[in-house]
Amino acid sequence: MAQTDCVLSPIGYIRAGDSGFVLEVKPEFRKALLGMDGFSHINILWWSHYLDNPESRAVLTCEKPYKKAPEQLGIFATRSPQRPNPVCLTVSQVLYVDETNGRIGLAYTDAEDGSPVLDIKPYVPCSDRVKTVSTPAWSSHWPAWYEDSATFDWPGEFVNAR
């Protein structure tokens, strides 16, 4: 079977500022927002553009990123934006959908201002939630639910938090 290279183009961008977080969809993709109103959460696939460089793409392991982690982890065992392809995934709460102006208001996202958005998918429990999940012992004390993550001491969890 022949390999095929892929070409990605952003469908929009993250805007983050004093007034909060907004996902701005390019005009040519705004019709794709039809029917999004009513979903409380979305999955956002975005490009970590600040780490799209040869050095960051070459990172395959990292030294003890979390306080209770092993001394070394493979990058695929982390959610680090430094990866061979800096594709990131974030679940975000939707505050509003403005189809006309191509804007989705978000309660929070960890994407930086200006991050290119590759795709948006509605969060649907039957596809996105797993009843029985296991994680390594070093991360078993992390919150079990998205909502509990807001009050978790994430800076205290990371070895090199900024």
mmCIF file of C-alpha atoms in Angstrom:
data_model
loop_
_atom_site.group_PDB
_atom_site.id
_atom_site.type_symbol
_atom_site.label_atom_id
_atom_site.label_comp_id
_atom_site.label_asym_id
_atom_site.label_seq_id
_atom_site.Cartn_x
_atom_site.Cartn_y
_atom_site.Cartn_z
ATOM 1 C CA MET A 1 0.000 0.000 0.000
ATOM 2 C CA ALA A 2 1.359 3.420 -0.960
ATOM 3 C CA GLN A 3 1.879 6.073 1.672
ATOM 4 C CA THR A 4 0.111 9.357 1.287
ATOM 5 C CA ASP A 5 1.299 12.621 2.758
ATOM 6 C CA CYS A 6 -1.363 14.848 4.219
ATOM 7 C CA VAL A 7 -1.961 18.549 3.804
ATOM 8 C CA LEU A 8 -3.647 20.445 6.618
ATOM 9 C CA SER A 9 -5.277 23.856 6.451
ATOM 10 C CA PRO A 10 -6.792 25.633 9.430
ATOM 11 C CA ILE A 11 -10.554 26.033 9.535
ATOM 12 C CA GLY A 12 -10.145 28.858 12.038
ATOM 13 C CA TYR A 13 -8.104 30.244 14.915
ATOM 14 C CA ILE A 14 -8.254 30.549 18.676
ATOM 15 C CA ARG A 15 -8.561 34.074 20.014
ATOM 16 C CA ALA A 16 -7.643 34.490 23.675
ATOM 17 C CA GLY A 17 -7.647 37.762 25.532
ATOM 18 C CA ASP A 18 -9.027 39.735 28.425
ATOM 19 C CA SER A 19 -12.597 39.046 27.276
ATOM 20 C CA GLY A 20 -12.088 35.269 27.251
ATOM 21 C CA PHE A 21 -11.696 32.576 24.619
ATOM 22 C CA VAL A 22 -13.271 32.442 21.177
ATOM 23 C CA LEU A 23 -12.851 29.995 18.345
ATOM 24 C CA GLU A 24 -13.136 32.014 15.116
ATOM 25 C CA VAL A 25 -14.152 29.971 12.078
ATOM 26 C CA LYS A 26 -13.067 31.179 8.635
ATOM 27 C CA PRO A 27 -15.943 32.443 6.437
ATOM 28 C CA GLU A 28 -15.693 29.539 3.979
ATOM 29 C CA PHE A 29 -16.314 27.026 6.805
ATOM 30 C CA ARG A 30 -19.093 28.811 8.722
ATOM 31 C CA LYS A 31 -21.888 26.723 7.176
ATOM 32 C CA ALA A 32 -20.304 23.748 8.956
ATOM 33 C CA LEU A 33 -21.449 25.270 12.274
ATOM 34 C CA LEU A 34 -25.083 24.515 11.427
ATOM 35 C CA GLY A 35 -26.517 22.313 14.188
ATOM 36 C CA MET A 36 -23.698 22.991 16.696
ATOM 37 C CA ASP A 37 -25.940 25.031 18.962
ATOM 38 C CA GLY A 38 -27.010 22.845 21.862
ATOM 39 C CA PHE A 39 -23.766 20.939 22.365
ATOM 40 C CA SER A 40 -22.324 21.815 25.766
ATOM 41 C CA HIS A 41 -18.765 20.754 24.841
ATOM 42 C CA ILE A 42 -16.643 20.329 21.736
ATOM 43 C CA ASN A 43 -13.394 18.586 20.902
ATOM 44 C CA ILE A 44 -10.950 21.013 19.307
ATOM 45 C CA LEU A 45 -8.013 19.732 17.270
ATOM 46 C CA TRP A 46 -5.464 22.504 17.035
ATOM 47 C CA TRP A 47 -1.883 23.029 15.896
ATOM 48 C CA SER A 48 0.734 24.019 18.475
ATOM 49 C CA HIS A 49 2.248 26.594 16.133
ATOM 50 C CA TYR A 50 4.727 27.976 18.674
ATOM 51 C CA LEU A 51 6.334 24.539 18.913
ATOM 52 C CA ASP A 52 6.316 23.734 15.206
ATOM 53 C CA ASN A 53 10.074 23.676 14.730
ATOM 54 C CA PRO A 54 12.661 20.948 14.115
ATOM 55 C CA GLU A 55 13.800 20.903 17.754
ATOM 56 C CA SER A 56 10.307 20.410 19.209
ATOM 57 C CA ARG A 57 9.343 17.883 16.528
ATOM 58 C CA ALA A 58 12.436 15.834 17.416
ATOM 59 C CA VAL A 59 11.415 15.428 21.079
ATOM 60 C CA LEU A 60 10.507 11.762 21.571
ATOM 61 C CA THR A 61 11.060 11.428 25.319
ATOM 62 C CA CYS A 62 10.963 13.784 28.272
ATOM 63 C CA GLU A 63 12.557 13.702 31.671
ATOM 64 C CA LYS A 64 10.046 13.210 34.519
ATOM 65 C CA PRO A 65 7.418 15.761 33.417
ATOM 66 C CA TYR A 66 5.120 15.040 36.378
ATOM 67 C CA LYS A 67 6.201 14.730 39.999
ATOM 68 C CA LYS A 68 4.938 11.151 40.368
ATOM 69 C CA ALA A 69 5.904 10.013 36.861
ATOM 70 C CA PRO A 70 8.790 7.675 36.020
ATOM 71 C CA GLU A 71 12.174 9.283 35.404
ATOM 72 C CA GLN A 72 11.519 9.273 31.656
ATOM 73 C CA LEU A 73 8.372 9.093 29.516
ATOM 74 C CA GLY A 74 7.827 8.746 25.805
ATOM 75 C CA ILE A 75 6.167 11.839 24.367
ATOM 76 C CA PHE A 76 3.116 9.771 23.346
ATOM 77 C CA ALA A 77 2.532 9.033 27.070
ATOM 78 C CA THR A 78 2.101 12.768 27.693
ATOM 79 C CA ARG A 79 -0.161 15.544 26.486
ATOM 80 C CA SER A 80 2.820 17.757 25.731
ATOM 81 C CA PRO A 81 2.441 19.999 22.686
ATOM 82 C CA GLN A 82 6.026 19.066 21.738
ATOM 83 C CA ARG A 83 5.553 16.099 19.407
ATOM 84 C CA PRO A 84 6.541 14.865 15.951
ATOM 85 C CA ASN A 85 3.350 16.504 14.646
ATOM 86 C CA PRO A 86 2.233 19.223 17.080
ATOM 87 C CA VAL A 87 -1.458 18.307 16.933
ATOM 88 C CA CYS A 88 -3.274 18.971 20.200
ATOM 89 C CA LEU A 89 -6.711 17.974 21.442
ATOM 90 C CA THR A 90 -8.765 19.948 23.928
ATOM 91 C CA VAL A 91 -12.287 19.452 25.214
ATOM 92 C CA SER A 92 -13.866 22.867 25.775
ATOM 93 C CA GLN A 93 -17.182 23.996 27.197
ATOM 94 C CA VAL A 94 -19.244 25.957 24.681
ATOM 95 C CA LEU A 95 -20.714 29.239 25.940
ATOM 96 C CA TYR A 96 -22.378 30.225 22.664
ATOM 97 C CA VAL A 97 -22.378 29.532 18.938
ATOM 98 C CA ASP A 98 -22.671 32.463 16.512
ATOM 99 C CA GLU A 99 -23.075 30.817 13.094
ATOM 100 C CA THR A 100 -23.386 34.122 11.217
ATOM 101 C CA ASN A 101 -20.089 35.539 12.479
ATOM 102 C CA GLY A 102 -18.343 32.168 12.821
ATOM 103 C CA ARG A 103 -17.636 32.408 16.525
ATOM 104 C CA ILE A 104 -17.809 29.814 19.271
ATOM 105 C CA GLY A 105 -17.402 31.219 22.771
ATOM 106 C CA LEU A 106 -15.393 28.921 25.032
ATOM 107 C CA ALA A 107 -15.229 28.753 28.819
ATOM 108 C CA TYR A 108 -11.542 27.785 28.522
ATOM 109 C CA THR A 109 -8.995 26.294 26.175
ATOM 110 C CA ASP A 110 -5.310 25.583 26.616
ATOM 111 C CA ALA A 111 -4.612 26.662 23.030
ATOM 112 C CA GLU A 112 -2.646 29.887 22.672
ATOM 113 C CA ASP A 113 -4.011 33.026 21.036
ATOM 114 C CA GLY A 114 -3.649 32.578 17.285
ATOM 115 C CA SER A 115 -3.450 28.774 17.394
ATOM 116 C CA PRO A 116 -4.683 27.304 14.113
ATOM 117 C CA VAL A 117 -7.761 25.097 14.548
ATOM 118 C CA LEU A 118 -7.681 21.971 12.369
ATOM 119 C CA ASP A 119 -11.112 20.585 13.200
ATOM 120 C CA ILE A 120 -14.057 20.777 15.586
ATOM 121 C CA LYS A 121 -16.105 17.790 16.660
ATOM 122 C CA PRO A 122 -19.041 17.790 19.056
ATOM 123 C CA TYR A 123 -18.420 16.035 22.348
ATOM 124 C CA VAL A 124 -20.893 13.145 22.474
ATOM 125 C CA PRO A 125 -20.841 10.823 25.500
ATOM 126 C CA CYS A 126 -21.588 7.679 23.481
ATOM 127 C CA SER A 127 -18.399 8.226 21.455
ATOM 128 C CA ASP A 128 -16.126 10.257 23.722
ATOM 129 C CA ARG A 129 -16.729 8.916 27.223
ATOM 130 C CA VAL A 130 -15.363 5.564 28.309
ATOM 131 C CA LYS A 131 -16.932 3.762 31.277
ATOM 132 C CA THR A 132 -13.939 1.678 32.358
ATOM 133 C CA VAL A 133 -10.616 3.470 32.035
ATOM 134 C CA SER A 134 -7.201 2.628 33.395
ATOM 135 C CA THR A 135 -4.222 4.930 33.774
ATOM 136 C CA PRO A 136 -0.695 4.357 35.051
ATOM 137 C CA ALA A 137 -0.222 4.496 38.817
ATOM 138 C CA TRP A 138 1.762 7.749 38.538
ATOM 139 C CA SER A 139 -1.333 9.563 37.176
ATOM 140 C CA SER A 140 -4.081 7.695 39.042
ATOM 141 C CA HIS A 141 -4.592 10.606 41.482
ATOM 142 C CA TRP A 142 -5.483 13.024 38.669
ATOM 143 C CA PRO A 143 -9.130 14.142 38.500
ATOM 144 C CA ALA A 144 -11.555 11.610 37.060
ATOM 145 C CA TRP A 145 -13.719 14.281 35.434
ATOM 146 C CA TYR A 146 -13.128 17.318 33.254
ATOM 147 C CA GLU A 147 -15.035 19.568 35.652
ATOM 148 C CA ASP A 148 -12.787 18.593 38.565
ATOM 149 C CA SER A 149 -9.666 19.584 36.637
ATOM 150 C CA ALA A 150 -10.386 23.286 37.190
ATOM 151 C CA THR A 151 -9.689 23.000 40.918
ATOM 152 C CA PHE A 152 -6.865 20.457 40.712
ATOM 153 C CA ASP A 153 -3.366 21.714 41.567
ATOM 154 C CA TRP A 154 -1.915 21.255 38.068
ATOM 155 C CA PRO A 155 1.054 23.622 38.653
ATOM 156 C CA GLY A 156 1.983 21.481 41.665
ATOM 157 C CA GLU A 157 1.799 18.386 39.491
ATOM 158 C CA PHE A 158 4.305 19.396 36.847
ATOM 159 C CA VAL A 159 8.022 19.318 37.489
ATOM 160 C CA ASN A 160 8.739 22.308 35.227
ATOM 161 C CA ALA A 161 5.425 24.220 35.315
ATOM 162 C CA ARG A 162 5.560 27.756 33.969
#
